[in-house]
Short mmCIF file of C-alpha atoms in Angstrom, two decimals:
data_model
loop_
_atom_site.label_atom_id
_atom_site.label_comp_id
_atom_site.label_asym_id
_atom_site.label_seq_id
_atom_site.Cartn_x
_atom_site.Cartn_y
_atom_site.Cartn_z
CA UNK A 1 -16.36 -23.28 -5.53
CA UNK A 2 -15.13 -26.28 -3.99
CA UNK A 3 -11.01 -26.58 -3.21
CA UNK A 4 -10.95 -29.97 -4.77
CA UNK A 5 -12.47 -28.98 -8.31
CA UNK A 6 -9.35 -26.19 -9.11
CA UNK A 7 -6.42 -27.93 -10.82
CA UNK A 8 -3.79 -26.62 -8.59
CA UNK A 9 -0.35 -27.34 -8.67
CA UNK A 10 0.83 -29.77 -6.39
CA UNK A 11 3.07 -28.94 -3.69
CA UNK A 12 5.02 -30.77 -1.25
CA UNK A 13 5.37 -30.15 2.43
CA UNK A 14 3.14 -27.76 1.80
CA UNK A 15 -0.27 -29.45 3.34
CA UNK A 16 -2.23 -26.99 4.73
CA UNK A 17 -3.96 -27.08 7.92
CA UNK A 18 -2.16 -30.20 8.98
CA UNK A 19 -1.18 -29.54 12.72
CA UNK A 20 3.08 -29.47 13.55
CA UNK A 21 3.68 -29.11 9.59
CA UNK A 22 5.72 -26.21 8.71
CA UNK A 23 4.28 -24.12 5.56
CA UNK A 24 6.62 -23.35 3.13
CA UNK A 25 6.30 -22.40 -0.45
CA UNK A 26 10.16 -24.24 -1.60
CA UNK A 27 10.60 -27.88 -3.10
CA UNK A 28 13.59 -29.39 -4.58
CA UNK A 29 12.62 -27.96 -8.04
CA UNK A 30 12.67 -24.18 -6.48
CA UNK A 31 15.67 -24.97 -4.59
CA UNK A 32 17.62 -26.27 -7.51
CA UNK A 33 16.46 -22.99 -9.26
CA UNK A 34 17.32 -20.95 -6.40
CA UNK A 35 20.66 -22.29 -6.54
CA UNK A 36 21.14 -21.97 -10.17
CA UNK A 37 19.73 -18.19 -9.91
CA UNK A 38 22.50 -17.60 -7.27
CA UNK A 39 25.46 -19.02 -9.18
CA UNK A 40 24.55 -17.25 -12.30
CA UNK A 41 23.63 -13.87 -10.45
CA UNK A 42 27.84 -14.68 -8.79
CA UNK A 43 28.88 -15.55 -12.33
CA UNK A 44 27.42 -12.01 -13.98
CA UNK A 45 28.55 -10.22 -11.36
CA UNK A 46 32.28 -11.51 -11.91
CA UNK A 47 31.97 -11.26 -15.73
CA UNK A 48 30.07 -7.71 -15.90
CA UNK A 49 31.79 -6.24 -13.63
CA UNK A 50 35.73 -7.52 -13.26
CA UNK A 51 36.46 -9.68 -16.37
CA UNK A 52 34.51 -8.16 -19.10
CA UNK A 53 36.67 -5.41 -21.19
CA UNK A 54 35.48 -2.08 -20.98
CA UNK A 55 33.83 -0.55 -23.90
CA UNK A 56 35.63 1.12 -26.65
CA UNK A 57 33.23 4.38 -26.52
CA UNK A 58 31.34 4.13 -23.44
CA UNK A 59 34.16 3.02 -21.15
CA UNK A 60 32.77 1.14 -17.66
CA UNK A 61 29.21 2.22 -17.99
CA UNK A 62 29.06 -0.85 -20.70
CA UNK A 63 28.91 -2.90 -17.87
CA UNK A 64 25.39 -1.83 -16.68
CA UNK A 65 24.32 -3.69 -20.09
CA UNK A 66 24.92 -6.65 -19.10
CA UNK A 67 21.88 -6.12 -16.23
CA UNK A 68 19.57 -3.64 -17.98
CA UNK A 69 19.13 -5.07 -21.02
CA UNK A 70 18.21 -9.11 -19.48
CA UNK A 71 16.11 -7.50 -16.99
CA UNK A 72 13.80 -5.75 -19.45
CA UNK A 73 14.03 -8.76 -21.86
CA UNK A 74 12.15 -10.70 -18.73
CA UNK A 75 9.96 -7.96 -17.87
CA UNK A 76 8.84 -6.90 -21.57
CA UNK A 77 8.79 -10.49 -23.21
CA UNK A 78 8.55 -13.01 -20.45
CA UNK A 79 6.49 -11.69 -17.42
CA UNK A 80 3.66 -10.03 -19.54
CA UNK A 81 3.52 -12.87 -21.83
CA UNK A 82 2.94 -15.23 -18.89
CA UNK A 83 -0.32 -12.84 -17.64
CA UNK A 84 -1.41 -12.37 -21.03
CA UNK A 85 -1.61 -16.33 -21.16
CA UNK A 86 -3.01 -16.78 -17.70
CA UNK A 87 -5.69 -14.07 -18.34
CA UNK A 88 -6.77 -15.48 -21.38
CA UNK A 89 -7.09 -18.87 -20.07
CA UNK A 90 -8.72 -17.44 -17.07
CA UNK A 91 -11.51 -16.47 -19.35
CA UNK A 92 -11.66 -19.30 -21.28
CA UNK A 93 -11.25 -21.98 -18.31
CA UNK A 94 -12.31 -20.14 -15.27
CA UNK A 95 -9.91 -21.98 -13.35
CA UNK A 96 -7.53 -20.28 -10.51
CA UNK A 97 -4.56 -21.82 -11.09
CA UNK A 98 -4.56 -19.52 -14.70
CA UNK A 99 -5.59 -16.36 -12.48
CA UNK A 100 -3.14 -16.53 -10.00
CA UNK A 101 -0.48 -17.36 -12.41
CA UNK A 102 -1.33 -14.26 -14.43
CA UNK A 103 -1.25 -12.13 -11.31
CA UNK A 104 2.23 -13.41 -9.86
CA UNK A 105 3.71 -12.78 -13.53
CA UNK A 106 2.24 -9.22 -13.43
CA UNK A 107 4.02 -8.64 -9.67
CA UNK A 108 7.33 -9.85 -10.44
CA UNK A 109 7.47 -8.29 -13.91
CA UNK A 110 6.46 -4.74 -12.08
CA UNK A 111 9.57 -5.36 -10.19
CA UNK A 112 11.52 -5.88 -13.39
CA UNK A 113 10.42 -3.17 -15.01
CA UNK A 114 10.74 -0.86 -12.01
CA UNK A 115 14.17 -2.64 -12.37
CA UNK A 116 14.68 -1.68 -16.14
CA UNK A 117 13.48 1.94 -15.23
CA UNK A 118 15.88 2.17 -12.35
CA UNK A 119 18.81 0.96 -14.01
CA UNK A 120 18.26 2.62 -17.39
CA UNK A 121 18.03 6.17 -15.91
CA UNK A 122 21.27 5.11 -13.74
CA UNK A 123 22.66 4.59 -17.44
CA UNK A 124 21.20 7.02 -19.27
CA UNK A 125 22.83 10.16 -17.12
CA UNK A 126 26.48 8.97 -18.05
CA UNK A 127 25.79 8.03 -21.21
CA UNK A 128 23.12 11.21 -22.56
CA UNK A 129 23.76 13.52 -20.16
CA UNK A 130 20.51 13.38 -18.49
CA UNK A 131 18.36 10.40 -16.25
CA UNK A 132 15.55 10.81 -18.58
CA UNK A 133 15.02 11.60 -22.20
CA UNK A 134 12.01 11.20 -24.38
CA UNK A 135 13.38 8.04 -26.55
CA UNK A 136 10.42 5.77 -27.71
CA UNK A 137 11.63 3.13 -25.30
CA UNK A 138 11.56 5.00 -22.35
CA UNK A 139 8.69 6.63 -23.21
CA UNK A 140 6.65 3.29 -23.63
CA UNK A 141 8.10 1.19 -20.56
CA UNK A 142 6.89 4.12 -18.33
CA UNK A 143 3.46 3.85 -19.64
CA UNK A 144 3.45 0.37 -19.47
CA UNK A 145 4.88 0.27 -15.78
CA UNK A 146 2.00 2.56 -14.58
CA UNK A 147 -0.41 0.50 -16.82
CA UNK A 148 0.83 -2.49 -14.80
CA UNK A 149 0.74 -0.92 -11.35
CA UNK A 150 -2.97 -0.23 -12.45
CA UNK A 151 -3.63 -3.80 -13.17
CA UNK A 152 -2.05 -5.08 -9.84
CA UNK A 153 -4.23 -2.33 -8.31
CA UNK A 154 -7.41 -4.23 -9.62
CA UNK A 155 -6.09 -7.10 -8.28
CA UNK A 156 -6.12 -5.84 -4.61
CA UNK A 157 -9.47 -4.52 -4.99
CA UNK A 158 -11.73 -5.67 -2.32
CA UNK A 159 -14.74 -7.47 -4.04
CA UNK A 160 -16.20 -10.47 -5.04
CA UNK A 161 -12.68 -12.47 -5.69
CA UNK A 162 -14.29 -14.11 -9.20
CA UNK A 163 -15.44 -11.00 -10.63
CA UNK A 164 -12.61 -9.29 -9.37
CA UNK A 165 -10.18 -11.95 -11.21
CA UNK A 166 -12.52 -11.68 -14.04
CA UNK A 167 -11.95 -7.90 -14.38
CA UNK A 168 -8.37 -8.72 -14.10
CA UNK A 169 -8.06 -10.76 -16.87
CA UNK A 170 -9.57 -8.58 -19.10
CA UNK A 171 -7.28 -5.67 -18.01
CA UNK A 172 -4.34 -8.10 -18.46
CA UNK A 173 -5.49 -8.71 -22.29
CA UNK A 174 -6.62 -5.78 -23.17
CA UNK A 175 -3.02 -3.94 -21.25
CA UNK A 176 -0.92 -5.82 -23.32
CA UNK A 177 -1.99 -5.02 -26.46
CA UNK A 178 -2.12 -1.43 -25.09
CA UNK A 179 1.62 -1.68 -24.70
CA UNK A 180 2.22 -2.75 -28.22
CA UNK A 181 0.06 0.43 -29.13
CA UNK A 182 1.77 2.60 -26.82
CA UNK A 183 5.49 1.61 -28.47
CA UNK A 184 4.46 2.03 -32.08
CA UNK A 185 2.57 5.51 -31.39
CA UNK A 186 5.70 6.44 -29.54
CA UNK A 187 8.37 5.21 -32.04
CA UNK A 188 6.50 6.94 -34.51
CA UNK A 189 6.17 10.39 -32.56
CA UNK A 190 9.71 10.22 -32.17
CA UNK A 191 10.16 9.25 -35.52
CA UNK A 192 8.73 11.68 -36.87
CA UNK A 193 10.81 14.31 -35.60
CA UNK A 194 14.41 12.98 -35.63
CA UNK A 195 15.89 9.37 -36.71
CA UNK A 196 16.60 7.12 -34.10
CA UNK A 197 19.77 8.88 -32.65
CA UNK A 198 19.77 7.01 -29.58
CA UNK A 199 21.90 3.86 -29.85
CA UNK A 200 22.78 3.10 -26.34
CA UNK A 201 25.59 0.58 -27.97
CA UNK A 202 26.52 -0.88 -31.20
CA UNK A 203 24.83 -3.91 -32.19
CA UNK A 204 28.15 -5.63 -32.94
CA UNK A 205 28.96 -6.96 -30.06
CA UNK A 206 31.05 -10.28 -29.53
CA UNK A 207 33.32 -12.32 -27.58
CA UNK A 208 33.02 -12.05 -23.70
CA UNK A 209 30.68 -9.08 -23.73
CA UNK A 210 28.65 -11.24 -25.81
CA UNK A 211 28.63 -14.30 -23.21
CA UNK A 212 28.30 -11.72 -20.50
CA UNK A 213 25.43 -10.81 -21.99
CA UNK A 214 24.28 -14.08 -22.03
CA UNK A 215 24.76 -14.79 -18.62
CA UNK A 216 23.05 -12.03 -17.47
CA UNK A 217 20.07 -13.29 -19.84
CA UNK A 218 20.18 -16.35 -18.01
CA UNK A 219 20.59 -15.36 -14.51
CA UNK A 220 17.68 -12.89 -14.88
CA UNK A 221 15.69 -16.17 -16.33
CA UNK A 222 16.32 -18.10 -13.19
CA UNK A 223 15.75 -15.56 -10.97
CA UNK A 224 12.64 -14.43 -12.34
CA UNK A 225 11.49 -18.00 -12.68
CA UNK A 226 11.94 -18.39 -8.76
CA UNK A 227 10.34 -15.56 -7.80
CA UNK A 228 7.54 -16.54 -9.88
CA UNK A 229 7.11 -20.01 -8.67
CA UNK A 230 7.21 -18.64 -4.73
CA UNK A 231 4.89 -15.87 -5.55
CA UNK A 232 2.85 -18.52 -7.13
CA UNK A 233 2.58 -20.34 -4.47
CA UNK A 234 2.20 -18.02 -1.91
CA UNK A 235 -0.68 -16.66 -3.68
CA UNK A 236 -1.96 -20.65 -3.84
CA UNK A 237 -1.54 -20.64 -0.29
CA UNK A 238 -3.49 -17.52 0.74
CA UNK A 239 -6.03 -18.59 -1.80
CA UNK A 240 -6.90 -21.84 0.44
CA UNK A 241 -6.29 -20.28 3.77
CA UNK A 242 -9.42 -18.24 2.44
CA UNK A 243 -11.08 -20.73 0.95
CA UNK A 244 -10.91 -22.78 4.17
CA UNK A 245 -11.50 -19.70 6.43
CA UNK A 246 -14.98 -19.48 4.61
CA UNK A 247 -15.87 -23.40 5.38
CA UNK A 248 -14.94 -22.38 8.87
CA UNK A 249 -17.02 -19.82 9.27
CA UNK A 250 -19.98 -21.49 7.98
CA UNK A 251 -19.43 -24.51 9.81
CA UNK A 252 -19.26 -22.54 13.16
CA UNK A 253 -22.63 -20.56 11.84
CA UNK A 254 -24.45 -23.40 11.25
CA UNK A 255 -23.48 -25.32 14.29
CA UNK A 256 -24.90 -22.12 16.47
CA UNK A 257 -27.90 -21.90 14.16
CA UNK A 258 -28.64 -25.71 15.31
CA UNK A 259 -28.01 -25.14 18.80
CA UNK A 260 -29.32 -21.71 19.57
CA UNK A 261 -32.31 -21.35 17.13
CA UNK A 262 -31.91 -19.36 14.26
CA UNK A 263 -34.99 -17.31 15.57
CA UNK A 264 -32.37 -15.21 18.40
CA UNK A 265 -30.36 -14.52 14.94
CA UNK A 266 -32.07 -11.62 14.26
CA UNK A 267 -31.94 -10.16 10.64
CA UNK O 1 -27.60 -5.39 -29.82
CA UNK O 2 -28.08 -1.89 -31.73
CA UNK O 3 -31.82 -1.73 -30.65
CA UNK O 4 -30.15 -1.84 -26.95
CA UNK O 5 -27.62 -0.03 -27.96
CA UNK O 6 -30.09 3.02 -28.66
CA UNK O 7 -31.64 2.05 -25.36
CA UNK O 8 -29.18 2.68 -22.71
CA UNK O 9 -27.51 5.53 -24.66
CA UNK O 10 -30.65 7.42 -24.76
CA UNK O 11 -31.16 6.60 -20.90
CA UNK O 12 -27.91 8.08 -20.04
CA UNK O 13 -28.58 10.81 -21.92
CA UNK O 14 -32.13 11.41 -20.49
CA UNK O 15 -30.60 11.19 -17.17
CA UNK O 16 -27.42 13.73 -18.22
CA UNK O 17 -30.25 15.75 -19.46
CA UNK O 18 -32.56 16.08 -16.53
CA UNK O 19 -29.53 16.18 -13.87
CA UNK O 20 -27.24 18.85 -15.76
CA UNK O 21 -24.38 17.60 -13.83
CA UNK O 22 -22.62 17.50 -17.36
CA UNK O 23 -23.80 21.53 -18.03
CA UNK O 24 -23.25 22.57 -14.42
CA UNK O 25 -20.30 20.70 -13.44
CA UNK O 26 -18.12 18.96 -16.32
CA UNK O 27 -18.17 21.75 -18.22
CA UNK O 28 -17.24 24.69 -15.79
CA UNK O 29 -14.41 22.18 -14.78
CA UNK O 30 -13.14 22.01 -18.54
CA UNK O 31 -12.74 25.79 -18.69
CA UNK O 32 -11.24 26.04 -15.36
CA UNK O 33 -8.66 23.68 -16.56
CA UNK O 34 -8.06 25.61 -19.46
CA UNK O 35 -7.36 29.23 -17.38
CA UNK O 36 -5.22 27.48 -15.28
CA UNK O 37 -3.14 26.56 -17.82
CA UNK O 38 -2.90 29.88 -18.77
CA UNK O 39 -1.57 30.74 -15.13
CA UNK O 40 1.01 28.11 -15.33
CA UNK O 41 2.19 29.14 -18.37
CA UNK O 42 2.56 33.03 -18.47
CA UNK O 43 0.58 34.31 -21.42
CA UNK O 44 3.07 36.67 -22.74
CA UNK O 45 6.31 34.23 -23.41
CA UNK O 46 7.27 34.28 -26.69
CA UNK O 47 8.36 30.40 -28.48
CA UNK O 48 11.78 31.56 -29.38
CA UNK O 49 12.86 31.49 -33.53
CA UNK O 50 8.81 31.97 -34.00
CA UNK O 51 7.57 34.94 -34.89
CA UNK O 52 5.42 36.85 -32.52
CA UNK O 53 3.86 32.91 -31.55
CA UNK O 54 3.26 32.58 -27.44
CA UNK O 55 4.20 29.64 -26.01
CA UNK O 56 0.26 29.31 -24.89
CA UNK O 57 -0.64 29.37 -28.45
CA UNK O 58 2.01 26.87 -29.44
CA UNK O 59 0.91 23.98 -27.19
CA UNK O 60 -2.31 24.64 -27.24
CA UNK O 61 -3.46 21.43 -28.79
CA UNK O 62 -1.69 19.86 -26.07
CA UNK O 63 -3.29 22.11 -23.46
CA UNK O 64 -6.93 21.57 -25.44
CA UNK O 65 -6.86 17.81 -25.24
CA UNK O 66 -5.55 17.65 -21.88
CA UNK O 67 -8.50 20.09 -20.73
CA UNK O 68 -10.56 17.02 -22.27
CA UNK O 69 -9.18 14.13 -20.87
CA UNK O 70 -9.25 15.26 -17.34
CA UNK O 71 -12.95 16.71 -18.05
CA UNK O 72 -13.78 13.01 -19.73
CA UNK O 73 -12.57 11.58 -16.61
CA UNK O 74 -15.22 13.21 -14.95
CA UNK O 75 -17.72 11.94 -17.09
CA UNK O 76 -16.91 8.55 -16.95
CA UNK O 77 -17.54 8.24 -13.55
CA UNK O 78 -20.74 9.74 -14.08
CA UNK O 79 -21.38 7.41 -16.31
CA UNK O 80 -20.84 4.53 -14.10
CA UNK O 81 -21.74 6.24 -10.89
CA UNK O 82 -25.21 6.09 -12.28
CA UNK O 83 -25.48 2.51 -12.75
CA UNK O 84 -24.06 1.80 -9.47
CA UNK O 85 -26.74 3.11 -7.28
CA UNK O 86 -29.60 0.04 -6.42
CA UNK O 87 -27.69 -2.46 -8.38
CA UNK O 88 -28.34 -1.12 -11.96
CA UNK O 89 -26.08 -3.05 -13.71
CA UNK O 90 -27.47 -6.49 -12.85
CA UNK O 91 -30.70 -4.70 -13.34
CA UNK O 92 -29.87 -4.03 -17.06
CA UNK O 93 -29.16 -7.96 -17.53
CA UNK O 94 -32.01 -8.68 -16.45
CA UNK O 95 -33.88 -6.64 -18.21
CA UNK O 96 -32.59 -8.97 -21.09
CA UNK O 97 -29.97 -6.25 -22.69
CA UNK O 98 -26.80 -7.51 -24.47
CA UNK O 99 -24.05 -6.54 -22.45
CA UNK O 100 -22.21 -5.75 -25.65
CA UNK O 101 -25.23 -3.24 -26.56
CA UNK O 102 -24.42 -1.74 -22.86
CA UNK O 103 -21.05 -1.20 -23.78
CA UNK O 104 -22.25 0.11 -27.04
CA UNK O 105 -25.27 2.48 -25.66
CA UNK O 106 -23.04 3.78 -22.72
CA UNK O 107 -19.77 4.72 -25.10
CA UNK O 108 -22.57 6.22 -27.69
CA UNK O 109 -23.76 8.46 -24.33
CA UNK O 110 -20.35 9.25 -23.49
CA UNK O 111 -19.47 10.39 -27.21
CA UNK O 112 -22.05 12.52 -27.56
CA UNK O 113 -21.29 14.16 -23.99
CA UNK O 114 -17.47 14.69 -25.20
CA UNK O 115 -18.82 15.94 -28.39
CA UNK O 116 -20.49 18.83 -26.25
CA UNK O 117 -16.81 19.10 -24.01
CA UNK O 118 -14.97 19.32 -26.90
CA UNK O 119 -17.22 21.99 -28.56
CA UNK O 120 -17.17 24.48 -25.69
CA UNK O 121 -13.48 23.70 -24.47
CA UNK O 122 -12.16 24.14 -27.66
CA UNK O 123 -14.21 27.23 -28.28
CA UNK O 124 -12.50 28.22 -25.05
CA UNK O 125 -8.90 27.54 -26.32
CA UNK O 126 -9.48 29.52 -29.49
CA UNK O 127 -10.43 32.49 -27.51
CA UNK O 128 -8.30 32.17 -24.41
CA UNK O 129 -5.19 30.96 -26.51
CA UNK O 130 -5.50 32.65 -29.59
CA UNK O 131 -5.36 29.95 -31.51
CA UNK O 132 -6.12 29.77 -35.38
CA UNK O 133 -7.06 26.62 -37.65
CA UNK O 134 -5.60 26.20 -40.79
CA UNK O 135 -6.86 22.55 -41.77
CA UNK O 136 -10.88 23.01 -40.37
CA UNK O 137 -11.30 19.17 -42.65
CA UNK O 138 -8.48 17.32 -40.96
CA UNK O 139 -9.23 19.17 -37.00
CA UNK O 140 -13.00 17.90 -37.53
CA UNK O 141 -11.50 14.26 -38.25
CA UNK O 142 -9.44 14.18 -35.76
CA UNK O 143 -12.08 15.47 -32.92
CA UNK O 144 -14.71 12.37 -34.61
CA UNK O 145 -11.79 9.87 -34.38
CA UNK O 146 -10.54 11.15 -31.00
CA UNK O 147 -14.12 11.11 -29.48
CA UNK O 148 -14.90 7.43 -30.32
CA UNK O 149 -11.31 6.40 -29.47
CA UNK O 150 -11.67 8.28 -26.01
CA UNK O 151 -15.43 7.14 -25.49
CA UNK O 152 -14.31 3.54 -26.41
CA UNK O 153 -11.09 2.53 -24.42
CA UNK O 154 -12.96 4.90 -21.57
CA UNK O 155 -16.21 3.24 -21.20
CA UNK O 156 -14.28 -0.33 -20.90
CA UNK O 157 -11.95 0.63 -18.39
CA UNK O 158 -14.38 2.80 -16.47
CA UNK O 159 -16.59 -0.60 -15.88
CA UNK O 160 -13.31 -2.18 -14.51
CA UNK O 161 -14.16 0.35 -11.88
CA UNK O 162 -18.12 -0.21 -11.68
CA UNK O 163 -19.55 -0.84 -8.41
CA UNK O 164 -16.43 -0.68 -6.26
CA UNK O 165 -15.62 1.41 -3.58
CA UNK O 166 -12.23 3.04 -4.57
CA UNK O 167 -14.10 3.82 -7.86
CA UNK O 168 -12.85 7.58 -8.28
CA UNK O 169 -8.86 6.86 -7.05
CA UNK O 170 -8.90 3.70 -9.72
CA UNK O 171 -10.00 4.45 -12.86
CA UNK O 172 -8.22 7.85 -13.91
CA UNK O 173 -4.74 5.13 -12.94
CA UNK O 174 -6.06 2.91 -15.01
CA UNK O 175 -7.72 5.05 -17.87
CA UNK O 176 -4.84 7.51 -18.51
CA UNK O 177 -1.55 5.54 -19.75
CA UNK O 178 -4.50 3.59 -22.04
CA UNK O 179 -5.48 6.88 -23.16
CA UNK O 180 -1.32 8.07 -23.47
CA UNK O 181 -0.86 6.94 -27.14
CA UNK O 182 -4.72 9.08 -27.56
CA UNK O 183 -3.38 12.00 -26.53
CA UNK O 184 -0.37 11.57 -28.32
CA UNK O 185 -2.05 11.43 -31.48
CA UNK O 186 -4.68 13.78 -31.06
CA UNK O 187 -2.09 16.49 -30.07
CA UNK O 188 0.06 16.07 -33.09
CA UNK O 189 -2.65 15.91 -35.31
CA UNK O 190 -3.90 18.64 -33.99
CA UNK O 191 -0.93 20.58 -34.09
CA UNK O 192 -1.49 19.56 -37.75
CA UNK O 193 -4.58 21.30 -37.78
CA UNK O 194 -3.65 24.52 -36.19
CA UNK O 195 -0.26 25.30 -37.62
CA UNK O 196 1.11 22.50 -39.61
CA UNK O 197 0.76 20.82 -42.49
CA UNK O 198 -2.24 18.72 -43.24
CA UNK O 199 -0.21 15.50 -44.62
CA UNK O 200 0.99 14.91 -40.80
CA UNK O 201 -1.73 14.99 -39.46
CA UNK O 202 -3.74 12.38 -41.12
CA UNK O 203 -1.77 9.28 -40.61
CA UNK O 204 -2.42 10.62 -36.80
CA UNK O 205 -6.30 10.88 -37.29
CA UNK O 206 -5.87 7.41 -38.76
CA UNK O 207 -4.17 5.69 -36.15
CA UNK O 208 -6.84 7.23 -33.73
CA UNK O 209 -9.31 5.56 -35.79
CA UNK O 210 -8.01 2.56 -35.74
CA UNK O 211 -7.51 2.67 -32.16
CA UNK O 212 -11.58 3.45 -31.79
CA UNK O 213 -11.77 0.42 -33.35
CA UNK O 214 -9.64 -1.56 -31.93
CA UNK O 215 -11.30 -0.68 -28.40
CA UNK O 216 -14.71 -1.02 -30.04
CA UNK O 217 -14.28 -4.72 -30.39
CA UNK O 218 -12.55 -5.26 -27.47
CA UNK O 219 -15.70 -3.52 -25.25
CA UNK O 220 -18.30 -5.58 -27.50
CA UNK O 221 -15.57 -8.87 -27.02
CA UNK O 222 -14.93 -8.32 -23.12
CA UNK O 223 -17.93 -6.13 -21.79
CA UNK O 224 -19.94 -9.17 -20.29
CA UNK O 225 -16.65 -10.24 -18.32
CA UNK O 226 -16.84 -7.40 -16.54
CA UNK O 227 -20.50 -6.98 -15.98
CA UNK O 228 -21.01 -10.42 -14.09
CA UNK O 229 -20.99 -9.81 -10.36
CA UNK O 230 -19.28 -13.02 -9.37
#
């Protein structure tokens, strides 16, 4: 496959192979995005830790809410949806762009899902008295986490890149469907035995708390987008390097062949 | 597609029949797991609040399905190990077989192997853990539905690892989280069949059937993409 056939992103200052140019994954857009992410995160810290009031029932523990829930929303609803879309588009179009996008989103998504689990456990200990309870949400999140670790493992396999991408794409699609099944089955399981007893936070939040939560969602989405763009561009550069190395190696091999004769090459 | 499926299934079963790997290695492994569970959970321990029922009997549905699940990993590994040599998967396609047919065939062969596994391990569980069956009809339905759920999802995911070096470590990582809902449903339904009320178990049996159908569809749809080498 020729590199020019691929509809890659237009990346400024990242022309590969031009001597003396620093290869970077940043651009004006990502810098602006990074600034937004940092500012929003700082505002979130100030709002969440200092400005917003303590909860009537949960006291200061409620402050984890402003990080935990946004991180979970980004991981479960945004990141893996991007992976799903990328996987479907890759199978339909076969372009490397979609494959790399799906992979980058899954990688950042797994990071956010891990953060979801860690912050959730830290929150669970003071609230429920245990790091882990077999709540449907926790259980299904843990299973999804392992599922996407498997997806990342497939992406790292040493095999033909196109075949690997195709396998990963199938996994990205079926895995997404499976996270829904896991969620459904686990809620049903717990539902049969007990009512939904664990309500970490009353849905009636308002005022400053609601605003802090909103800032949290914006901040985490900005961080996610920023990481995603960089991860994707890194993968794109990596892909181009691999392609180029193959080209160079082929060229060397051919010139070797023409100068010394193929007969000495052996089998 | 169905003719191809039949051919592949017969081929796989014939290979299993002559190699005897299933009977000589996988089945004993399943029984061994049952015995090890007995070591891990003291057989004499009584469930609190229940009249003379041991913990082992109480959790026997879970232990049974875990033993089946672990053994099925070996069977799944076998199913694609026999295709890995000499570029067999390519040969199957070169022979003009429909990828969907290959999927169905492998799935059917694995289903047949799973039935044997379930019968032997189930018999062992009944004997070793002293469980009794309240609702045999529900149990049969659960066994059938779970068999197809395991084989359909298992075949699709095992194919992801076909032809790669790290297959043995990769496939369990991929398959087990996917089969987690199956383990959950099968265990709940079997509990109902052994010592609960049947009305609790039937919805789970339906869930397992739906899971099997979903993965059957996914396998028919995607198997071709998995088989292509480049």
